[in-house]
PDB file of C-alpha atoms and ligand atoms in Angstrom:
ATOM      1  CA  LEU A 232      15.161 -25.206  -9.456  1.00 28.00           C
ATOM      2  CA  PHE A 233      12.111 -24.164 -11.396  1.00 33.00           C
ATOM      3  CA  LYS A 234      11.272 -24.884 -14.971  1.00 33.00           C
ATOM      4  CA  TYR A 235       9.796 -21.844 -16.738  1.00 35.00           C
ATOM      5  CA  ASN A 236       6.292 -22.586 -17.815  1.00 41.00           C
ATOM      6  CA  PRO A 237       4.752 -20.103 -20.227  1.00 40.00           C
ATOM      7  CA  ASP A 238       1.289 -20.670 -18.804  1.00 45.00           C
ATOM      8  CA  CYS A 239       2.097 -19.665 -15.212  1.00 44.00           C
ATOM      9  CA  GLY A 240       5.721 -18.946 -14.611  1.00 46.00           C
ATOM     10  CA  TYR A 241       8.295 -21.043 -12.897  1.00 47.00           C
ATOM     11  CA  LEU A 242       6.501 -24.041 -11.460  1.00 51.00           C
ATOM     12  CA  ASN A 243       6.382 -27.584 -12.656  1.00 53.00           C
ATOM     13  CA  ASP A 244       3.210 -29.696 -12.606  1.00 51.00           C
ATOM     14  CA  THR A 245       3.399 -30.686  -8.991  1.00 52.00           C
ATOM     15  CA  GLU A 246       4.658 -27.609  -7.231  1.00 62.00           C
ATOM     16  CA  CYS A 247       2.371 -25.234  -5.490  1.00 68.00           C
ATOM     17  CA  ALA A 248       2.746 -21.522  -4.892  1.00 74.00           C
ATOM     18  CA  TYR A 249       0.841 -18.614  -3.498  1.00 79.00           C
ATOM     19  CA  TRP A 250      -0.393 -16.616  -6.346  1.00 80.00           C
ATOM     20  CA  PHE A 251      -1.082 -12.899  -6.159  1.00 85.00           C
ATOM     21  CA  LEU A 252      -2.735 -12.244  -9.458  1.00 85.00           C
ATOM     22  CA  PHE A 253      -4.178  -8.835 -10.311  1.00 89.00           C
ATOM     23  CA  LYS A 254      -6.156  -7.178 -13.033  1.00 89.00           C
ATOM     24  CA  ASP A 255      -5.713  -3.476 -12.428  1.00 89.00           C
ATOM     25  CA  ASP A 256      -6.642  -3.037  -8.732  1.00 89.00           C
ATOM     26  CA  TYR A 257      -8.570  -6.272  -8.588  1.00 89.00           C
ATOM     27  CA  LEU A 258      -7.093  -9.380  -6.947  1.00 86.00           C
ATOM     28  CA  LEU A 259      -7.976 -12.929  -8.079  1.00 82.00           C
ATOM     29  CA  VAL A 260      -9.409 -14.832  -5.118  1.00 78.00           C
ATOM     30  CA  LYS A 261     -11.170 -18.124  -4.684  1.00 73.00           C
ATOM     31  CA  LYS A 262     -14.927 -17.849  -4.422  1.00 73.00           C
ATOM     32  CA  GLY A 263     -16.387 -17.795  -0.866  1.00 65.00           C
ATOM     33  CA  SER A 264     -14.855 -17.393   2.575  1.00 56.00           C
ATOM     34  CA  LEU A 265     -14.409 -13.657   2.389  1.00 51.00           C
ATOM     35  CA  GLU A 266     -13.211 -13.451   5.982  1.00 43.00           C
ATOM     36  CA  GLN A 267     -10.488 -15.910   5.252  1.00 46.00           C
ATOM     37  CA  THR A 268      -7.380 -15.199   3.390  1.00 48.00           C
ATOM     38  CA  ALA A 269      -6.576 -13.819  -0.030  1.00 50.00           C
ATOM     39  CA  LEU A 270      -3.889 -16.463  -0.498  1.00 59.00           C
ATOM     40  CA  LEU A 271      -4.469 -18.513  -3.563  1.00 62.00           C
ATOM     41  CA  LYS A 272      -2.438 -21.664  -3.159  1.00 62.00           C
ATOM     42  CA  CYS A 273      -2.342 -23.973  -6.180  1.00 60.00           C
ATOM     43  CA  ASN A 274      -0.262 -25.320  -8.945  1.00 52.00           C
ATOM     44  CA  LYS A 275      -0.490 -24.586 -12.736  1.00 46.00           C
ATOM     45  CA  ILE A 276      -3.383 -26.963 -13.364  1.00 38.00           C
ATOM     46  CA  ASP A 277      -5.786 -24.954 -11.337  1.00 54.00           C
ATOM     47  CA  LEU A 278      -4.814 -21.730 -13.238  1.00 59.00           C
ATOM     48  CA  SER A 279      -4.769 -23.304 -16.716  1.00 59.00           C
ATOM     49  CA  ASN A 280      -7.762 -21.192 -17.871  1.00 60.00           C
ATOM     50  CA  ILE A 281      -6.233 -17.976 -16.829  1.00 65.00           C
ATOM     51  CA  ARG A 282      -4.054 -16.027 -19.226  1.00 70.00           C
ATOM     52  CA  ILE A 283      -1.125 -14.462 -17.358  1.00 72.00           C
ATOM     53  CA  HIS A 284       0.685 -11.476 -18.970  1.00 74.00           C
ATOM     54  CA  PHE A 285       3.653 -11.619 -16.757  1.00 77.00           C
ATOM     55  CA  CYS A 286       4.614 -12.969 -13.376  1.00 76.00           C
ATOM     56  CA  SER A 287       7.543 -13.334 -11.054  1.00 80.00           C
ATOM     57  CA  ILE A 288       8.507 -14.907  -7.758  1.00 80.00           C
ATOM     58  CA  PHE A 289       8.933 -12.201  -5.083  1.00 85.00           C
ATOM     59  CA  GLU A 290       9.006 -13.971  -1.769  1.00 84.00           C
ATOM     60  CA  HIS A 291       8.761 -17.348  -0.149  1.00 80.00           C
ATOM     61  CA  ILE A 292       6.934 -18.440   3.025  1.00 79.00           C
ATOM     62  CA  ASN A 293       8.081 -21.663   4.676  1.00 77.00           C
ATOM     63  CA  GLY A 294       9.512 -22.785   1.373  1.00 74.00           C
ATOM     64  CA  ILE A 295       6.358 -22.042  -0.712  1.00 76.00           C
ATOM     65  CA  TYR A 296       6.957 -19.346  -3.321  1.00 79.00           C
ATOM     66  CA  CYS A 297       4.851 -16.236  -3.638  1.00 83.00           C
ATOM     67  CA  ILE A 298       4.250 -15.160  -7.173  1.00 84.00           C
ATOM     68  CA  TYR A 299       2.824 -11.816  -8.325  1.00 87.00           C
ATOM     69  CA  GLY A 300       1.354 -11.450 -11.799  1.00 86.00           C
ATOM     70  CA  GLU A 301      -1.077  -9.656 -14.045  1.00 88.00           C
ATOM     71  CA  ILE A 302      -3.834 -11.600 -15.702  1.00 84.00           C
ATOM     72  CA  ASP A 303      -6.168 -11.035 -18.548  1.00 80.00           C
ATOM     73  CA  ASP A 304      -9.696 -10.094 -17.484  1.00 72.00           C
ATOM     74  CA  SER A 305     -11.177 -12.593 -19.932  1.00 70.00           C
ATOM     75  CA  PHE A 306     -10.322 -15.501 -17.672  1.00 64.00           C
ATOM     76  CA  ASN A 307     -12.836 -18.258 -17.350  1.00 63.00           C
ATOM     77  CA  ALA A 308     -12.429 -20.155 -14.155  1.00 63.00           C
ATOM     78  CA  ASN A 309     -15.477 -20.980 -12.072  1.00 67.00           C
ATOM     79  CA  ASP A 310     -13.717 -21.264  -8.878  1.00 70.00           C
ATOM     80  CA  PHE A 311     -12.226 -17.783  -8.988  1.00 74.00           C
ATOM     81  CA  GLN A 312     -13.437 -14.186  -8.878  1.00 79.00           C
ATOM     82  CA  LEU A 313     -11.869 -10.830  -9.078  1.00 83.00           C
ATOM     83  CA  GLU A 314     -12.261  -8.545  -6.069  1.00 86.00           C
ATOM     84  CA  ARG A 315     -10.993  -5.102  -5.445  1.00 89.00           C
ATOM     85  CA  PHE A 316      -7.852  -5.388  -3.172  1.00 88.00           C
ATOM     86  CA  ARG A 317      -8.930  -2.269  -1.240  1.00 87.00           C
ATOM     87  CA  VAL A 318     -12.355  -3.807  -0.488  1.00 84.00           C
ATOM     88  CA  ARG A 319     -10.908  -7.154   0.719  1.00 80.00           C
ATOM     89  CA  ALA A 320      -8.027  -5.504   2.650  1.00 83.00           C
ATOM     90  CA  PRO A 321      -9.838  -4.681   5.966  1.00 80.00           C
ATOM     91  CA  VAL A 322     -10.688  -8.424   6.544  1.00 77.00           C
ATOM     92  CA  LEU A 323      -7.117  -9.638   5.883  1.00 79.00           C
ATOM     93  CA  PRO A 324      -4.682 -10.538   8.614  1.00 79.00           C
ATOM     94  CA  ILE A 325      -1.868  -7.912   8.669  1.00 82.00           C
ATOM     95  CA  GLU A 326       0.839 -10.344   7.292  1.00 82.00           C
ATOM     96  CA  ILE A 327      -1.279 -11.153   4.335  1.00 83.00           C
ATOM     97  CA  PHE A 328      -2.305  -7.551   3.811  1.00 87.00           C
ATOM     98  CA  ASN A 329       1.380  -6.593   3.730  1.00 89.00           C
ATOM     99  CA  LEU A 330       2.257  -9.461   1.382  1.00 89.00           C
ATOM    100  CA  THR A 331      -0.618  -8.617  -0.992  1.00 90.00           C
ATOM    101  CA  GLY A 332       0.380  -4.950  -0.861  1.00 93.00           C
ATOM    102  CA  ARG A 333       3.926  -5.794  -1.919  1.00 93.00           C
ATOM    103  CA  ALA A 334       2.634  -7.905  -4.790  1.00 92.00           C
ATOM    104  CA  PHE A 335       0.192  -5.138  -5.785  1.00 94.00           C
ATOM    105  CA  GLN A 336       3.042  -2.511  -6.008  1.00 94.00           C
ATOM    106  CA  LEU A 337       5.271  -4.879  -7.980  1.00 93.00           C
ATOM    107  CA  VAL A 338       2.525  -5.732 -10.457  1.00 92.00           C
ATOM    108  CA  ASN A 339       1.699  -2.079 -10.990  1.00 93.00           C
ATOM    109  CA  TRP A 340       5.389  -1.210 -11.374  1.00 93.00           C
ATOM    110  CA  GLU A 341       6.008  -3.903 -13.936  1.00 92.00           C
ATOM    111  CA  ARG A 342       2.863  -3.106 -15.955  1.00 91.00           C
ATOM    112  CA  THR A 343       3.694   0.587 -16.203  1.00 93.00           C
ATOM    113  CA  HIS A 344       7.420   0.112 -17.075  1.00 94.00           C
ATOM    114  CA  GLN A 345       7.100  -2.025 -20.196  1.00 94.00           C
ATOM    115  CA  PHE A 346       8.648   0.600 -22.259  1.00 96.00           C
ATOM    116  CA  CYS A 347      11.535   3.047 -21.661  1.00 97.00           C
ATOM    117  CA  GLY A 348      10.491   6.525 -20.585  1.00 95.00           C
ATOM    118  CA  GLN A 349      13.606   8.022 -22.152  1.00 97.00           C
ATOM    119  CA  CYS A 350      13.840   6.325 -25.610  1.00 98.00           C
ATOM    120  CA  GLY A 351      10.610   4.303 -25.932  1.00 97.00           C
ATOM    121  CA  ASN A 352      12.343   0.965 -26.344  1.00 97.00           C
ATOM    122  CA  PRO A 353      10.858  -2.167 -24.845  1.00 97.00           C
ATOM    123  CA  MET A 354      12.219  -2.747 -21.239  1.00 96.00           C
ATOM    124  CA  VAL A 355      13.754  -6.061 -20.120  1.00 94.00           C
ATOM    125  CA  LYS A 356      13.195  -7.281 -16.566  1.00 91.00           C
ATOM    126  CA  SER A 357      16.341  -8.045 -14.574  1.00 90.00           C
ATOM    127  CA  THR A 358      16.775 -11.578 -13.269  1.00 84.00           C
ATOM    128  CA  LYS A 359      18.801 -10.413 -10.265  1.00 86.00           C
ATOM    129  CA  GLU A 360      16.688  -7.654  -8.736  1.00 89.00           C
ATOM    130  CA  PHE A 361      13.401  -5.741  -9.131  1.00 91.00           C
ATOM    131  CA  ALA A 362      14.541  -3.578 -11.971  1.00 94.00           C
ATOM    132  CA  MET A 363      13.470  -2.980 -15.522  1.00 95.00           C
ATOM    133  CA  HIS A 364      16.405  -2.256 -17.827  1.00 96.00           C
ATOM    134  CA  CYS A 365      16.367  -0.527 -21.295  1.00 97.00           C
ATOM    135  CA  PRO A 366      18.811  -2.439 -23.533  1.00 97.00           C
ATOM    136  CA  ASN A 367      18.958   0.548 -25.904  1.00 97.00           C
ATOM    137  CA  CYS A 368      19.852   3.514 -23.625  1.00 98.00           C
ATOM    138  CA  GLY A 369      20.735   1.656 -20.423  1.00 96.00           C
ATOM    139  CA  ILE A 370      18.345   3.372 -18.030  1.00 96.00           C
ATOM    140  CA  ALA A 371      16.975   1.255 -15.129  1.00 96.00           C
ATOM    141  CA  ASN A 372      13.623   1.765 -13.394  1.00 96.00           C
ATOM    142  CA  TYR A 373      12.879   0.384  -9.948  1.00 95.00           C
ATOM    143  CA  PRO A 374       9.477   0.016  -8.214  1.00 94.00           C
ATOM    144  CA  ARG A 375       8.050   3.331  -7.406  1.00 91.00           C
ATOM    145  CA  ILE A 376       7.864   4.213  -3.713  1.00 94.00           C
ATOM    146  CA  SER A 377       6.592   7.601  -2.716  1.00 96.00           C
ATOM    147  CA  PRO A 378       7.477   8.694   0.838  1.00 97.00           C
ATOM    148  CA  ALA A 379       4.685  10.469   2.777  1.00 98.00           C
ATOM    149  CA  VAL A 380       4.656  11.795   6.309  1.00 98.00           C
ATOM    150  CA  ILE A 381       1.890  11.462   8.768  1.00 98.00           C
ATOM    151  CA  VAL A 382       1.932  13.275  12.099  1.00 98.00           C
ATOM    152  CA  ALA A 383       0.084  13.037  15.414  1.00 98.00           C
ATOM    153  CA  ILE A 384       0.004  16.586  16.858  1.00 98.00           C
ATOM    154  CA  ILE A 385      -0.527  16.766  20.578  1.00 97.00           C
ATOM    155  CA  LYS A 386      -1.615  19.814  22.607  1.00 97.00           C
ATOM    156  CA  GLU A 387      -2.215  19.525  26.357  1.00 94.00           C
ATOM    157  CA  LYS A 388      -3.169  15.792  26.184  1.00 94.00           C
ATOM    158  CA  LYS A 389      -5.414  16.413  23.150  1.00 97.00           C
ATOM    159  CA  LEU A 390      -4.838  15.042  19.642  1.00 97.00           C
ATOM    160  CA  LEU A 391      -5.532  16.899  16.416  1.00 98.00           C
ATOM    161  CA  LEU A 392      -7.768  15.007  14.049  1.00 97.00           C
ATOM    162  CA  ALA A 393      -8.738  16.340  10.625  1.00 96.00           C
ATOM    163  CA  ARG A 394     -11.516  15.356   8.227  1.00 94.00           C
ATOM    164  CA  ARG A 395     -10.552  15.090   4.591  1.00 87.00           C
ATOM    165  CA  LYS A 396     -12.972  16.125   1.981  1.00 80.00           C
ATOM    166  CA  GLU A 397     -12.884  12.879   0.022  1.00 79.00           C
ATOM    167  CA  PHE A 398     -13.266  10.634   3.078  1.00 79.00           C
ATOM    168  CA  GLU A 399     -15.818  10.711   5.862  1.00 82.00           C
ATOM    169  CA  MET A 400     -12.973   9.891   8.252  1.00 89.00           C
ATOM    170  CA  ASN A 401     -11.198  11.758  11.024  1.00 94.00           C
ATOM    171  CA  SER A 402      -7.473  11.200  10.815  1.00 95.00           C
ATOM    172  CA  LEU A 403      -4.065  12.635  11.203  1.00 97.00           C
ATOM    173  CA  ILE A 404      -2.419  15.253   9.030  1.00 97.00           C
ATOM    174  CA  ALA A 405      -0.522  13.493   6.167  1.00 96.00           C
ATOM    175  CA  GLY A 406       0.951  14.313   2.841  1.00 96.00           C
ATOM    176  CA  TYR A 407       3.604  13.427   0.307  1.00 97.00           C
ATOM    177  CA  VAL A 408       7.247  14.462   0.723  1.00 98.00           C
ATOM    178  CA  GLU A 409       8.273  16.872  -2.110  1.00 98.00           C
ATOM    179  CA  ALA A 410      11.484  16.615  -4.065  1.00 96.00           C
ATOM    180  CA  GLY A 411      14.449  17.958  -2.060  1.00 97.00           C
ATOM    181  CA  GLU A 412      12.589  18.107   1.258  1.00 97.00           C
ATOM    182  CA  THR A 413      13.581  16.404   4.510  1.00 98.00           C
ATOM    183  CA  LEU A 414      10.902  14.437   6.350  1.00 98.00           C
ATOM    184  CA  GLU A 415      10.789  17.019   9.091  1.00 98.00           C
ATOM    185  CA  GLU A 416      10.333  19.862   6.570  1.00 98.00           C
ATOM    186  CA  ALA A 417       7.475  17.897   4.985  1.00 98.00           C
ATOM    187  CA  VAL A 418       5.766  17.601   8.380  1.00 98.00           C
ATOM    188  CA  ASN A 419       6.096  21.325   9.064  1.00 98.00           C
ATOM    189  CA  ARG A 420       4.872  22.216   5.630  1.00 98.00           C
ATOM    190  CA  GLU A 421       1.930  19.752   5.576  1.00 97.00           C
ATOM    191  CA  VAL A 422       0.803  20.874   9.018  1.00 98.00           C
ATOM    192  CA  LYS A 423       1.063  24.581   8.082  1.00 97.00           C
ATOM    193  CA  GLU A 424      -0.715  24.124   4.741  1.00 96.00           C
ATOM    194  CA  GLU A 425      -3.537  21.929   5.946  1.00 96.00           C
ATOM    195  CA  VAL A 426      -4.447  23.375   9.321  1.00 97.00           C
ATOM    196  CA  GLY A 427      -2.324  26.457   9.705  1.00 97.00           C
ATOM    197  CA  LEU A 428      -0.464  25.360  12.832  1.00 98.00           C
ATOM    198  CA  ASN A 429       3.191  25.401  13.848  1.00 98.00           C
ATOM    199  CA  VAL A 430       4.681  22.346  15.575  1.00 98.00           C
ATOM    200  CA  LYS A 431       7.815  21.499  17.444  1.00 98.00           C
ATOM    201  CA  ASN A 432       9.686  18.455  18.877  1.00 98.00           C
ATOM    202  CA  ILE A 433       9.079  16.285  15.787  1.00 98.00           C
ATOM    203  CA  ARG A 434      10.022  12.768  16.732  1.00 97.00           C
ATOM    204  CA  TYR A 435       9.861   9.491  14.761  1.00 98.00           C
ATOM    205  CA  PHE A 436       7.120   7.000  15.657  1.00 97.00           C
ATOM    206  CA  SER A 437       7.172   4.180  13.024  1.00 97.00           C
ATOM    207  CA  SER A 438       6.644   3.467   9.380  1.00 97.00           C
ATOM    208  CA  GLN A 439       4.353   1.472   7.154  1.00 95.00           C
ATOM    209  CA  PRO A 440       4.285   0.677   3.345  1.00 94.00           C
ATOM    210  CA  TRP A 441       0.832   1.730   1.982  1.00 93.00           C
ATOM    211  CA  ALA A 442       0.373  -0.070  -1.348  1.00 93.00           C
ATOM    212  CA  PHE A 443      -2.821   1.739  -2.538  1.00 90.00           C
ATOM    213  CA  SER A 444      -0.841   4.937  -3.068  1.00 89.00           C
ATOM    214  CA  TYR A 445       2.656   3.395  -3.576  1.00 92.00           C
ATOM    215  CA  SER A 446       3.675   5.173  -0.361  1.00 95.00           C
ATOM    216  CA  LEU A 447       5.969   4.611   2.491  1.00 97.00           C
ATOM    217  CA  MET A 448       4.205   6.265   5.325  1.00 97.00           C
ATOM    218  CA  VAL A 449       6.660   7.689   7.813  1.00 98.00           C
ATOM    219  CA  ALA A 450       4.932   8.461  11.126  1.00 98.00           C
ATOM    220  CA  PHE A 451       5.934  11.220  13.584  1.00 98.00           C
ATOM    221  CA  ILE A 452       4.664  12.716  16.783  1.00 97.00           C
ATOM    222  CA  ALA A 453       4.911  16.429  17.254  1.00 98.00           C
ATOM    223  CA  ASP A 454       3.929  18.995  19.871  1.00 98.00           C
ATOM    224  CA  TYR A 455       1.734  21.935  19.125  1.00 98.00           C
ATOM    225  CA  GLU A 456       3.685  25.189  19.149  1.00 98.00           C
ATOM    226  CA  SER A 457       1.461  28.057  17.942  1.00 97.00           C
ATOM    227  CA  GLY A 458      -1.419  29.079  15.711  1.00 97.00           C
ATOM    228  CA  ASP A 459      -5.166  28.604  15.486  1.00 97.00           C
ATOM    229  CA  ILE A 460      -6.736  25.717  13.504  1.00 97.00           C
ATOM    230  CA  GLN A 461      -7.485  26.889  10.049  1.00 96.00           C
ATOM    231  CA  PRO A 462      -8.558  24.024   7.717  1.00 95.00           C
ATOM    232  CA  ASP A 463      -7.321  24.830   4.227  1.00 93.00           C
ATOM    233  CA  GLY A 464     -10.826  24.053   2.759  1.00 90.00           C
ATOM    234  CA  ILE A 465      -9.175  22.229  -0.147  1.00 89.00           C
ATOM    235  CA  GLU A 466      -8.033  18.953   1.357  1.00 88.00           C
ATOM    236  CA  ILE A 467      -9.199  19.429   4.971  1.00 93.00           C
ATOM    237  CA  GLU A 468     -12.727  20.477   5.712  1.00 93.00           C
ATOM    238  CA  PHE A 469     -12.660  20.311   9.505  1.00 94.00           C
ATOM    239  CA  ALA A 470     -10.187  19.753  12.259  1.00 96.00           C
ATOM    240  CA  ASP A 471     -10.228  19.850  16.035  1.00 97.00           C
ATOM    241  CA  TRP A 472      -8.516  18.738  19.273  1.00 97.00           C
ATOM    242  CA  TYR A 473      -9.824  15.483  20.842  1.00 97.00           C
ATOM    243  CA  SER A 474      -9.053  13.980  24.246  1.00 96.00           C
ATOM    244  CA  THR A 475      -9.060  10.260  24.720  1.00 94.00           C
ATOM    245  CA  ASP A 476     -12.625  10.211  26.080  1.00 92.00           C
ATOM    246  CA  ASN A 477     -14.222  12.089  23.184  1.00 92.00           C
ATOM    247  CA  LEU A 478     -12.651  10.659  20.092  1.00 93.00           C
ATOM    248  CA  PRO A 479     -15.005  10.876  17.014  1.00 92.00           C
ATOM    249  CA  ASP A 480     -16.717   7.669  15.822  1.00 89.00           C
ATOM    250  CA  LYS A 481     -15.210   7.514  12.396  1.00 92.00           C
ATOM    251  CA  ILE A 482     -11.405   6.918  12.733  1.00 93.00           C
ATOM    252  CA  PRO A 483      -9.119   4.903  10.469  1.00 92.00           C
ATOM    253  CA  GLY A 484      -9.250   1.081  10.532  1.00 89.00           C
ATOM    254  CA  HIS A 485      -6.872  -1.184  12.197  1.00 86.00           C
ATOM    255  CA  LEU A 486      -4.543  -1.778   9.280  1.00 88.00           C
ATOM    256  CA  SER A 487      -3.429   1.882   9.029  1.00 92.00           C
ATOM    257  CA  ILE A 488      -0.554   3.396  10.898  1.00 95.00           C
ATOM    258  CA  ALA A 489      -2.916   6.374  11.576  1.00 95.00           C
ATOM    259  CA  ARG A 490      -4.909   4.068  13.825  1.00 95.00           C
ATOM    260  CA  LYS A 491      -1.831   2.714  15.513  1.00 95.00           C
ATOM    261  CA  MET A 492      -0.878   6.250  16.417  1.00 97.00           C
ATOM    262  CA  ILE A 493      -4.390   7.085  17.614  1.00 96.00           C
ATOM    263  CA  ASP A 494      -4.314   3.880  19.732  1.00 95.00           C
ATOM    264  CA  ALA A 495      -0.864   4.879  21.050  1.00 95.00           C
ATOM    265  CA  PHE A 496      -2.122   8.325  21.948  1.00 95.00           C
ATOM    266  CA  CYS A 497      -4.980   6.705  24.020  1.00 93.00           C
ATOM    267  CA  LEU A 498      -2.386   4.876  25.997  1.00 93.00           C
ATOM    268  CA  MET A 499      -0.344   7.958  26.862  1.00 86.00           C
ATOM    269  CA  ASP A 500      -0.482   9.553  30.259  1.00 68.00           C
TER     270      ASP A 500
HETATM  271 ZN1   ZN B 177      15.800   3.633 -23.271  1.00 84.04          ZN
END
């Protein structure tokens, strides 16, 4: 279907694609129209001044292929600029945010798996799946996904919000799942560690990929059981119970599952 073209991948001269090209955590976008989309739709001619280290098709939308890739930062193309994905993310529609996040994770995976972690041999990308294979020792590496839990703790129609030291933001308790741990055990441990509380009735809410930290956020609601709030002082500097009519000003933005949970809490009886 596609001819491989060393300049830009699989497209011939006339075909278009959506390009998700990154340099580190910067996304290549067309200049202007910040509030619009990150989608860069063009064929190889438009990208001829940009050196691409690697690229792959990862998705298609209405027959148009989406391609992720890593570029050289010495590109010279007047119509384009590099912009930090995280900075642009809040203005993106959710579907495009998700697509860009997927590309971001795949680019970072491929860049960091060029060589085998076991024997040091150069890795070869599979043509059938997202996997990097070592032809020498046979090991395969897949894109890294780190599960993390996030939990809305409810006590007498109030929600626990905690402020992390590195962000000026009031959000829910969250943390990475450790090796050998169930999701429920991770919820119990994170809540105990970060604010010193015990919770019960842990139930699933929803999930969301979160590309910036290679996470899959798995969201739960839990009821307060016992204990007094004791911020750990390491990750959490302050935490308190909030009712729907006195939520703090600084809460997570609309893209995050934390915000979806806070909004869902506001709709509860
Ligand atoms: Zn190897």
